[in-house]
PDB file of C-alpha atoms in Angstrom:
ATOM      1  CA  MET J   1     -12.824  -1.311 -14.035  1.00 94.00           C
ATOM      2  CA  TYR J   2      -9.572   0.690 -15.283  1.00 97.00           C
ATOM      3  CA  LEU J   3      -9.946   4.477 -15.725  1.00 98.00           C
ATOM      4  CA  ALA J   4      -6.163   4.540 -17.597  1.00 97.00           C
ATOM      5  CA  ASP J   5      -8.176   2.276 -20.088  1.00 97.00           C
ATOM      6  CA  GLU J   6     -11.732   3.762 -21.037  1.00 97.00           C
ATOM      7  CA  ALA J   7     -12.525   6.273 -23.422  1.00 96.00           C
ATOM      8  CA  TRP J   8     -13.925   9.374 -21.510  1.00 96.00           C
ATOM      9  CA  PRO J   9     -17.707   9.000 -22.212  1.00 95.00           C
ATOM     10  CA  ASP J  10     -17.410   6.008 -21.262  1.00 94.00           C
ATOM     11  CA  LEU J  11     -16.739   7.330 -18.333  1.00 96.00           C
ATOM     12  CA  GLU J  12     -19.866   8.768 -17.932  1.00 96.00           C
ATOM     13  CA  ARG J  13     -21.857   5.467 -16.803  1.00 94.00           C
ATOM     14  CA  TYR J  14     -20.118   4.991 -13.711  1.00 97.00           C
ATOM     15  CA  PHE J  15     -19.396   8.197 -12.171  1.00 96.00           C
ATOM     16  CA  ASP J  16     -23.379   8.469 -12.713  1.00 95.00           C
ATOM     17  CA  GLU J  17     -24.223   5.160 -10.626  1.00 95.00           C
ATOM     18  CA  GLU J  18     -20.984   4.792  -9.286  1.00 96.00           C
ATOM     19  CA  SER J  19     -19.636   6.211  -5.612  1.00 97.00           C
ATOM     20  CA  LEU J  20     -16.318   4.488  -4.903  1.00 98.00           C
ATOM     21  CA  ALA J  21     -12.568   4.785  -6.137  1.00 98.00           C
ATOM     22  CA  ILE J  22      -9.781   2.582  -4.828  1.00 98.00           C
ATOM     23  CA  VAL J  23      -5.413   3.611  -5.393  1.00 98.00           C
ATOM     24  CA  PRO J  24      -3.517   1.637  -5.250  1.00 98.00           C
ATOM     25  CA  LEU J  25      -0.710   3.777  -3.914  1.00 98.00           C
ATOM     26  CA  GLY J  26       3.637   2.619  -3.192  1.00 98.00           C
ATOM     27  CA  SER J  27       6.759   3.187  -3.670  1.00 98.00           C
ATOM     28  CA  THR J  28      10.550   3.123  -5.629  1.00 98.00           C
ATOM     29  CA  GLU J  29      13.287   1.913  -3.293  1.00 98.00           C
ATOM     30  CA  GLN J  30      15.590  -0.519  -2.401  1.00 98.00           C
ATOM     31  CA  HIS J  31      14.242  -4.047  -1.859  1.00 98.00           C
ATOM     32  CA  GLY J  32      17.355  -4.988  -0.824  1.00 97.00           C
ATOM     33  CA  PRO J  33      19.296  -7.373  -4.047  1.00 98.00           C
ATOM     34  CA  HIS J  34      16.698  -9.300  -4.530  1.00 98.00           C
ATOM     35  CA  LEU J  35      13.528  -7.572  -5.579  1.00 98.00           C
ATOM     36  CA  PRO J  36      12.341  -4.829  -8.172  1.00 98.00           C
ATOM     37  CA  GLU J  37      12.470  -1.515  -6.579  1.00 98.00           C
ATOM     38  CA  GLY J  38       9.504  -0.945  -7.977  1.00 98.00           C
ATOM     39  CA  THR J  39       8.478  -3.939  -5.005  1.00 98.00           C
ATOM     40  CA  ASP J  40       5.733  -1.397  -3.059  1.00 98.00           C
ATOM     41  CA  HIS J  41       3.696   0.123  -6.464  1.00 98.00           C
ATOM     42  CA  ILE J  42       4.294  -3.551  -8.168  1.00 98.00           C
ATOM     43  CA  ILE J  43       1.666  -4.836  -4.784  1.00 98.00           C
ATOM     44  CA  ALA J  44      -0.270  -2.461  -4.635  1.00 98.00           C
ATOM     45  CA  GLU J  45      -1.185  -1.574  -8.226  1.00 98.00           C
ATOM     46  CA  GLY J  46      -1.706  -6.087  -7.674  1.00 98.00           C
ATOM     47  CA  PHE J  47      -4.814  -6.102  -5.261  1.00 98.00           C
ATOM     48  CA  ALA J  48      -6.486  -2.563  -6.345  1.00 98.00           C
ATOM     49  CA  ARG J  49      -6.710  -4.237  -9.989  1.00 98.00           C
ATOM     50  CA  ALA J  50      -7.718  -7.753  -8.387  1.00 98.00           C
ATOM     51  CA  ALA J  51      -9.693  -6.049  -6.626  1.00 98.00           C
ATOM     52  CA  ALA J  52     -11.672  -3.877  -9.418  1.00 98.00           C
ATOM     53  CA  GLU J  53     -12.620  -6.591 -12.051  1.00 98.00           C
ATOM     54  CA  ARG J  54     -14.196  -8.935  -9.483  1.00 98.00           C
ATOM     55  CA  THR J  55     -15.952  -6.128  -8.267  1.00 98.00           C
ATOM     56  CA  GLY J  56     -16.569  -3.513 -10.774  1.00 97.00           C
ATOM     57  CA  PHE J  57     -15.452  -0.459  -9.145  1.00 98.00           C
ATOM     58  CA  LEU J  58     -13.030   1.951 -10.516  1.00 98.00           C
ATOM     59  CA  CYS J  59      -9.217   1.273 -10.213  1.00 98.00           C
ATOM     60  CA  THR J  60      -7.019   4.832 -10.969  1.00 98.00           C
ATOM     61  CA  PRO J  61      -3.888   4.575 -12.197  1.00 98.00           C
ATOM     62  CA  THR J  62      -0.966   4.071  -9.244  1.00 98.00           C
ATOM     63  CA  ILE J  63       0.558   6.265  -7.832  1.00 98.00           C
ATOM     64  CA  ASN J  64       4.496   4.806  -7.395  1.00 98.00           C
ATOM     65  CA  ILE J  65       6.730   6.829  -5.757  1.00 98.00           C
ATOM     66  CA  GLY J  66       5.684   8.080  -2.450  1.00 98.00           C
ATOM     67  CA  VAL J  67       7.613   8.705   1.804  1.00 98.00           C
ATOM     68  CA  SER J  68      10.778   6.428   1.252  1.00 98.00           C
ATOM     69  CA  PRO J  69      13.284   9.116   2.510  1.00 96.00           C
ATOM     70  CA  HIS J  70      14.135   6.423   4.931  1.00 97.00           C
ATOM     71  CA  HIS J  71      16.197   4.010   2.626  1.00 97.00           C
ATOM     72  CA  ARG J  72      17.909   7.454   0.682  1.00 97.00           C
ATOM     73  CA  GLN J  73      21.564   6.211   1.150  1.00 97.00           C
ATOM     74  CA  PHE J  74      20.768   3.001  -0.936  1.00 97.00           C
ATOM     75  CA  HIS J  75      20.587   3.365  -5.429  1.00 98.00           C
ATOM     76  CA  GLY J  76      18.004   4.213  -7.082  1.00 97.00           C
ATOM     77  CA  THR J  77      15.644   5.527  -4.259  1.00 98.00           C
ATOM     78  CA  MET J  78      12.792   7.799  -5.242  1.00 98.00           C
ATOM     79  CA  TRP J  79      10.536  10.061  -2.462  1.00 98.00           C
ATOM     80  CA  VAL J  80       8.792  12.621  -2.511  1.00 98.00           C
ATOM     81  CA  GLU J  81       8.754  15.337   0.855  1.00 97.00           C
ATOM     82  CA  PRO J  82       5.700  14.068   2.829  1.00 98.00           C
ATOM     83  CA  PRO J  83       3.451  17.893   3.089  1.00 98.00           C
ATOM     84  CA  VAL J  84       4.119  17.844  -0.865  1.00 98.00           C
ATOM     85  CA  PHE J  85       3.157  13.644  -1.152  1.00 98.00           C
ATOM     86  CA  ARG J  86       0.160  14.992   1.282  1.00 98.00           C
ATOM     87  CA  ASP J  87      -1.504  18.366  -1.111  1.00 98.00           C
ATOM     88  CA  TYR J  88      -0.470  15.468  -4.299  1.00 98.00           C
ATOM     89  CA  VAL J  89      -2.953  12.446  -2.466  1.00 98.00           C
ATOM     90  CA  GLU J  90      -5.623  15.241  -1.573  1.00 98.00           C
ATOM     91  CA  SER J  91      -5.628  16.596  -5.181  1.00 98.00           C
ATOM     92  CA  PHE J  92      -6.089  13.445  -6.398  1.00 96.00           C
ATOM     93  CA  THR J  93      -8.223  12.348  -4.661  1.00 98.00           C
ATOM     94  CA  ARG J  94     -10.698  15.780  -4.616  1.00 98.00           C
ATOM     95  CA  ASN J  95      -9.716  15.594  -8.251  1.00 97.00           C
ATOM     96  CA  LEU J  96     -11.905  12.419  -8.128  1.00 98.00           C
ATOM     97  CA  ALA J  97     -14.656  13.461  -5.437  1.00 97.00           C
ATOM     98  CA  TYR J  98     -15.780  16.292  -8.697  1.00 97.00           C
ATOM     99  CA  HIS J  99     -15.923  13.270 -11.241  1.00 97.00           C
ATOM    100  CA  GLY J 100     -18.769  12.069  -8.500  1.00 96.00           C
ATOM    101  CA  ILE J 101     -16.984   9.765  -6.064  1.00 98.00           C
ATOM    102  CA  ASP J 102     -17.575  10.080  -2.240  1.00 98.00           C
ATOM    103  CA  ARG J 103     -15.805   7.238  -1.215  1.00 98.00           C
ATOM    104  CA  VAL J 104     -12.317   5.726  -2.083  1.00 98.00           C
ATOM    105  CA  ILE J 105     -10.023   3.528  -0.934  1.00 98.00           C
ATOM    106  CA  PHE J 106      -5.985   3.585  -0.316  1.00 98.00           C
ATOM    107  CA  VAL J 107      -4.903   0.869  -1.487  1.00 98.00           C
ATOM    108  CA  ASN J 108      -1.042   1.157  -0.036  1.00 98.00           C
ATOM    109  CA  ALA J 109       1.425  -1.093   0.320  1.00 98.00           C
ATOM    110  CA  HIS J 110       3.983   0.602   1.088  1.00 98.00           C
ATOM    111  CA  GLY J 111       4.458   1.706   5.284  1.00 96.00           C
ATOM    112  CA  GLY J 112       6.286   4.718   4.352  1.00 97.00           C
ATOM    113  CA  ASN J 113       2.675   6.384   3.427  1.00 98.00           C
ATOM    114  CA  VAL J 114       0.309   5.623   5.589  1.00 98.00           C
ATOM    115  CA  GLN J 115       0.446   8.574   8.367  1.00 98.00           C
ATOM    116  CA  HIS J 116       0.279  11.156   5.066  1.00 98.00           C
ATOM    117  CA  LEU J 117      -2.979   8.959   4.102  1.00 98.00           C
ATOM    118  CA  ARG J 118      -4.580   8.831   7.456  1.00 98.00           C
ATOM    119  CA  GLU J 119      -4.053  12.611   7.921  1.00 98.00           C
ATOM    120  CA  VAL J 120      -5.818  13.578   3.948  1.00 98.00           C
ATOM    121  CA  GLY J 121      -8.294  10.528   5.060  1.00 98.00           C
ATOM    122  CA  ARG J 122      -9.109  13.172   8.161  1.00 98.00           C
ATOM    123  CA  ARG J 123      -8.648  16.502   5.433  1.00 97.00           C
ATOM    124  CA  LEU J 124     -10.433  15.556   3.151  1.00 98.00           C
ATOM    125  CA  ARG J 125     -13.601  13.250   5.632  1.00 98.00           C
ATOM    126  CA  ASP J 126     -13.437  17.346   8.075  1.00 97.00           C
ATOM    127  CA  ASP J 127     -15.089  18.998   4.926  1.00 95.00           C
ATOM    128  CA  GLY J 128     -17.538  17.101   4.100  1.00 96.00           C
ATOM    129  CA  THR J 129     -15.366  16.088   0.402  1.00 96.00           C
ATOM    130  CA  ILE J 130     -15.288  12.957   0.782  1.00 98.00           C
ATOM    131  CA  TYR J 131     -14.566  10.270   2.561  1.00 98.00           C
ATOM    132  CA  ALA J 132     -10.848   8.187   2.597  1.00 98.00           C
ATOM    133  CA  ILE J 133      -9.675   4.810   3.798  1.00 98.00           C
ATOM    134  CA  GLU J 134      -6.380   3.008   4.120  1.00 98.00           C
ATOM    135  CA  TRP J 135      -5.602  -0.340   3.873  1.00 98.00           C
ATOM    136  CA  MET J 136      -2.188  -2.379   3.519  1.00 98.00           C
ATOM    137  CA  TRP J 137      -2.871  -6.197   2.298  1.00 98.00           C
ATOM    138  CA  ASN J 138      -0.417  -7.063   5.311  1.00 97.00           C
ATOM    139  CA  GLU J 139      -2.578  -6.273   7.607  1.00 97.00           C
ATOM    140  CA  SER J 140      -5.770  -7.829   7.153  1.00 98.00           C
ATOM    141  CA  ILE J 141      -4.908 -11.208   7.103  1.00 98.00           C
ATOM    142  CA  PRO J 142      -2.202 -10.762  10.217  1.00 96.00           C
ATOM    143  CA  ASP J 143      -2.816 -14.424  11.167  1.00 96.00           C
ATOM    144  CA  LEU J 144      -2.054 -16.086   7.851  1.00 97.00           C
ATOM    145  CA  VAL J 145       1.581 -13.912   7.236  1.00 96.00           C
ATOM    146  CA  ASP J 146       2.287 -14.087  10.756  1.00 94.00           C
ATOM    147  CA  GLU J 147       1.328 -18.424  10.724  1.00 96.00           C
ATOM    148  CA  ALA J 148       3.296 -18.466   6.504  1.00 96.00           C
ATOM    149  CA  PHE J 149       7.041 -17.611   7.735  1.00 94.00           C
ATOM    150  CA  ALA J 150       9.342 -17.788  10.274  1.00 90.00           C
ATOM    151  CA  GLN J 151      10.865 -14.637  10.253  1.00 84.00           C
ATOM    152  CA  ASN J 152       8.758 -12.415   9.118  1.00 86.00           C
ATOM    153  CA  GLY J 153       9.809  -8.949   8.716  1.00 86.00           C
ATOM    154  CA  PRO J 154       8.210  -5.587   7.667  1.00 87.00           C
ATOM    155  CA  HIS J 155      10.731  -4.558   4.375  1.00 94.00           C
ATOM    156  CA  GLY J 156      12.469  -6.988   1.758  1.00 97.00           C
ATOM    157  CA  GLY J 157      10.972  -9.804   4.011  1.00 96.00           C
ATOM    158  CA  PRO J 158       9.375 -13.269   2.304  1.00 97.00           C
ATOM    159  CA  LYS J 159       6.209 -11.609   2.622  1.00 97.00           C
ATOM    160  CA  GLU J 160       6.341  -9.638   0.025  1.00 98.00           C
ATOM    161  CA  THR J 161       9.277 -11.357  -1.330  1.00 98.00           C
ATOM    162  CA  ALA J 162       6.805 -13.831  -2.346  1.00 98.00           C
ATOM    163  CA  LEU J 163       3.630 -12.099  -2.996  1.00 98.00           C
ATOM    164  CA  ILE J 164       6.426 -10.663  -6.670  1.00 98.00           C
ATOM    165  CA  GLN J 165       7.538 -14.336  -6.976  1.00 98.00           C
ATOM    166  CA  HIS J 166       3.573 -14.848  -7.804  1.00 98.00           C
ATOM    167  CA  LEU J 167       3.178 -11.644  -9.416  1.00 98.00           C
ATOM    168  CA  ARG J 168       6.521 -10.890 -11.013  1.00 98.00           C
ATOM    169  CA  PRO J 169       8.392 -14.065 -11.146  1.00 98.00           C
ATOM    170  CA  GLU J 170      10.538 -12.842 -13.589  1.00 98.00           C
ATOM    171  CA  LEU J 171      11.685  -9.011 -11.443  1.00 98.00           C
ATOM    172  CA  VAL J 172      12.881 -11.452  -8.610  1.00 98.00           C
ATOM    173  CA  HIS J 173      16.977 -12.230  -8.370  1.00 98.00           C
ATOM    174  CA  ASP J 174      16.344 -16.181  -6.040  1.00 97.00           C
ATOM    175  CA  ASP J 175      19.618 -16.761  -6.629  1.00 97.00           C
ATOM    176  CA  ARG J 176      20.497 -13.733  -5.012  1.00 97.00           C
ATOM    177  CA  LEU J 177      17.660 -15.466  -1.215  1.00 97.00           C
ATOM    178  CA  GLU J 178      20.076 -16.077   0.289  1.00 97.00           C
ATOM    179  CA  ALA J 179      22.607 -13.418   0.533  1.00 96.00           C
ATOM    180  CA  ALA J 180      20.031 -11.242   1.203  1.00 96.00           C
ATOM    181  CA  ARG J 181      19.109 -13.504   4.712  1.00 95.00           C
ATOM    182  CA  ASP J 182      22.738 -12.945   5.264  1.00 95.00           C
ATOM    183  CA  GLY J 183      23.408  -9.080   5.223  1.00 95.00           C
ATOM    184  CA  GLY J 184      20.150  -8.173   6.006  1.00 94.00           C
ATOM    185  CA  LEU J 185      18.611  -8.435   9.481  1.00 92.00           C
ATOM    186  CA  THR J 186      17.224 -11.654  10.357  1.00 90.00           C
ATOM    187  CA  SER J 187      16.281 -11.371  14.522  1.00 82.00           C
ATOM    188  CA  PHE J 188      15.086  -7.683  15.716  1.00 77.00           C
ATOM    189  CA  ASP J 189      11.224  -7.706  18.137  1.00 76.00           C
ATOM    190  CA  GLU J 190      10.359  -5.252  20.416  1.00 73.00           C
ATOM    191  CA  ALA J 191      13.212  -3.361  21.510  1.00 75.00           C
ATOM    192  CA  THR J 192      15.862  -3.538  18.819  1.00 76.00           C
ATOM    193  CA  MET J 193      17.603  -0.127  18.136  1.00 79.00           C
ATOM    194  CA  ARG J 194      15.921   1.543  21.252  1.00 85.00           C
ATOM    195  CA  GLN J 195      17.504   2.103  23.699  1.00 87.00           C
ATOM    196  CA  HIS J 196      15.711   3.996  26.322  1.00 90.00           C
ATOM    197  CA  GLY J 197      12.179   2.822  25.390  1.00 87.00           C
ATOM    198  CA  ALA J 198      13.323   5.926  22.898  1.00 92.00           C
ATOM    199  CA  ARG J 199      13.431   5.137  19.059  1.00 86.00           C
ATOM    200  CA  THR J 200      16.724   5.055  17.814  1.00 87.00           C
ATOM    201  CA  PHE J 201      17.089   4.840  13.903  1.00 88.00           C
ATOM    202  CA  TYR J 202      16.116   6.562  11.792  1.00 91.00           C
ATOM    203  CA  ASP J 203      17.363   5.708   8.086  1.00 94.00           C
ATOM    204  CA  ALA J 204      17.130   1.534   7.011  1.00 94.00           C
ATOM    205  CA  ILE J 205      20.292   1.627   7.051  1.00 95.00           C
ATOM    206  CA  ASP J 206      21.097   1.832  10.728  1.00 92.00           C
ATOM    207  CA  ASN J 207      19.270  -1.700  11.019  1.00 89.00           C
ATOM    208  CA  THR J 208      20.755  -3.465   8.132  1.00 93.00           C
ATOM    209  CA  ASP J 209      23.381  -3.069   5.833  1.00 94.00           C
ATOM    210  CA  ASN J 210      21.445  -4.420   2.254  1.00 96.00           C
ATOM    211  CA  GLY J 211      18.888  -3.025   3.354  1.00 95.00           C
ATOM    212  CA  VAL J 212      16.012  -5.682   4.598  1.00 95.00           C
ATOM    213  CA  LEU J 213      15.335  -8.323   7.369  1.00 94.00           C
ATOM    214  CA  GLY J 214      13.428 -11.150   7.821  1.00 94.00           C
ATOM    215  CA  ASP J 215      14.393 -14.872   6.472  1.00 95.00           C
ATOM    216  CA  GLN J 216      13.433 -14.399   2.278  1.00 96.00           C
ATOM    217  CA  THR J 217      15.283 -17.932   1.942  1.00 96.00           C
ATOM    218  CA  ASP J 218      10.983 -19.021   3.393  1.00 95.00           C
ATOM    219  CA  ALA J 219       9.812 -17.157   0.616  1.00 97.00           C
ATOM    220  CA  THR J 220       7.111 -19.161  -2.841  1.00 97.00           C
ATOM    221  CA  ALA J 221       5.347 -17.843  -5.641  1.00 98.00           C
ATOM    222  CA  GLU J 222       2.781 -20.152  -3.925  1.00 98.00           C
ATOM    223  CA  THR J 223       2.558 -18.796  -0.679  1.00 98.00           C
ATOM    224  CA  GLY J 224       2.968 -15.379  -2.638  1.00 98.00           C
ATOM    225  CA  ARG J 225      -0.738 -16.481  -4.556  1.00 98.00           C
ATOM    226  CA  ARG J 226      -2.551 -17.792  -0.846  1.00 98.00           C
ATOM    227  CA  LEU J 227      -1.190 -14.432   1.099  1.00 98.00           C
ATOM    228  CA  PHE J 228      -2.388 -12.741  -2.525  1.00 98.00           C
ATOM    229  CA  GLU J 229      -5.817 -14.490  -2.725  1.00 98.00           C
ATOM    230  CA  ALA J 230      -6.860 -14.210   1.606  1.00 98.00           C
ATOM    231  CA  ALA J 231      -5.647 -10.098   1.141  1.00 98.00           C
ATOM    232  CA  SER J 232      -7.576  -9.887  -1.882  1.00 98.00           C
ATOM    233  CA  ASP J 233     -10.972 -10.990  -0.847  1.00 98.00           C
ATOM    234  CA  GLN J 234     -10.588  -8.755   2.470  1.00 98.00           C
ATOM    235  CA  LEU J 235      -9.935  -5.818  -0.331  1.00 98.00           C
ATOM    236  CA  VAL J 236     -13.311  -7.077  -2.033  1.00 98.00           C
ATOM    237  CA  ASP J 237     -16.107  -7.406   1.232  1.00 98.00           C
ATOM    238  CA  LEU J 238     -13.627  -3.892   2.401  1.00 98.00           C
ATOM    239  CA  SER J 239     -14.683  -2.251  -1.572  1.00 98.00           C
ATOM    240  CA  GLU J 240     -18.409  -4.104  -0.448  1.00 98.00           C
ATOM    241  CA  TRP J 241     -19.177  -2.451   3.376  1.00 98.00           C
ATOM    242  CA  LEU J 242     -17.876   1.089   2.297  1.00 98.00           C
ATOM    243  CA  ALA J 243     -20.146   1.182  -1.095  1.00 98.00           C
ATOM    244  CA  ALA J 244     -22.896  -0.173   0.393  1.00 97.00           C
ATOM    245  CA  ARG J 245     -22.899   2.194   3.772  1.00 97.00           C
ATOM    246  CA  PRO J 246     -24.772   6.276   3.509  1.00 97.00           C
ATOM    247  CA  PHE J 247     -23.339   8.412   3.125  1.00 97.00           C
ATOM    248  CA  ALA J 248     -24.180  10.967   6.348  1.00 96.00           C
ATOM    249  CA  GLU J 249     -22.860   6.750   8.120  1.00 96.00           C
ATOM    250  CA  LEU J 250     -19.223   7.833   7.242  1.00 97.00           C
ATOM    251  CA  MET J 251     -19.086  11.961   7.777  1.00 97.00           C
ATOM    252  CA  PRO J 252     -17.951  13.090  11.634  1.00 96.00           C
ATOM    253  CA  LYS J 253     -20.663  13.405  13.704  1.00 94.00           C
ATOM    254  CA  ASP J 254     -22.611  16.528  15.847  1.00 94.00           C
ATOM    255  CA  HIS J 255     -20.669  17.959  18.617  1.00 95.00           C
ATOM    256  CA  VAL J 256     -21.789  16.473  21.643  1.00 95.00           C
TER     257      VAL J 256
END
């Protein structure tokens, strides 16, 4: 069920009978010369809607702009400051609690949002309002992602390219995949951009001239389909697991 498509009287039964909502979040930021700036929120909404259709749980509208100042040097990147993002998401989620939701899955497809969603989840759980957790698709199927690509990348790489080839192929510039690879960073490890144990970079452009990492030519729509289906299964299982938990079990334990 997609909340924005429903008339308010038709939502009453859901709020009376169910307690879980799925909230997609992403970003609007550069994803190299080959992918749309909406890559992250397209992916998040794809997973959230697919899980909602399969389970019957409620999917909210997507939060399209996240914490992305580290991509600001590239044209069109949009962002909000971390405190603004946290307060907005917290307010948005408390709104769901007002209607009777007491557990939320943040279906997140942008790494810059992670720590802030975790902080919001803690705030809401600590005051007993709601249990909210953050989920990222690639973290639910790490072995499959690693097996799929010789040179994976955390941003604009083959895994995101493959998913957009599957979800929105008309938005992928397939003729730029080699340029994306050759102008980005394909060889990197834990020591990249570190000095004597310190992480020395703040912005994506400090690492990669065109904003992306990995070998984008490894991506195919078929691989994207396999990744999407496998991660969707994980999100469905998580939704059903969370819905089945007694609310008291999800709240903080008493002091010892």
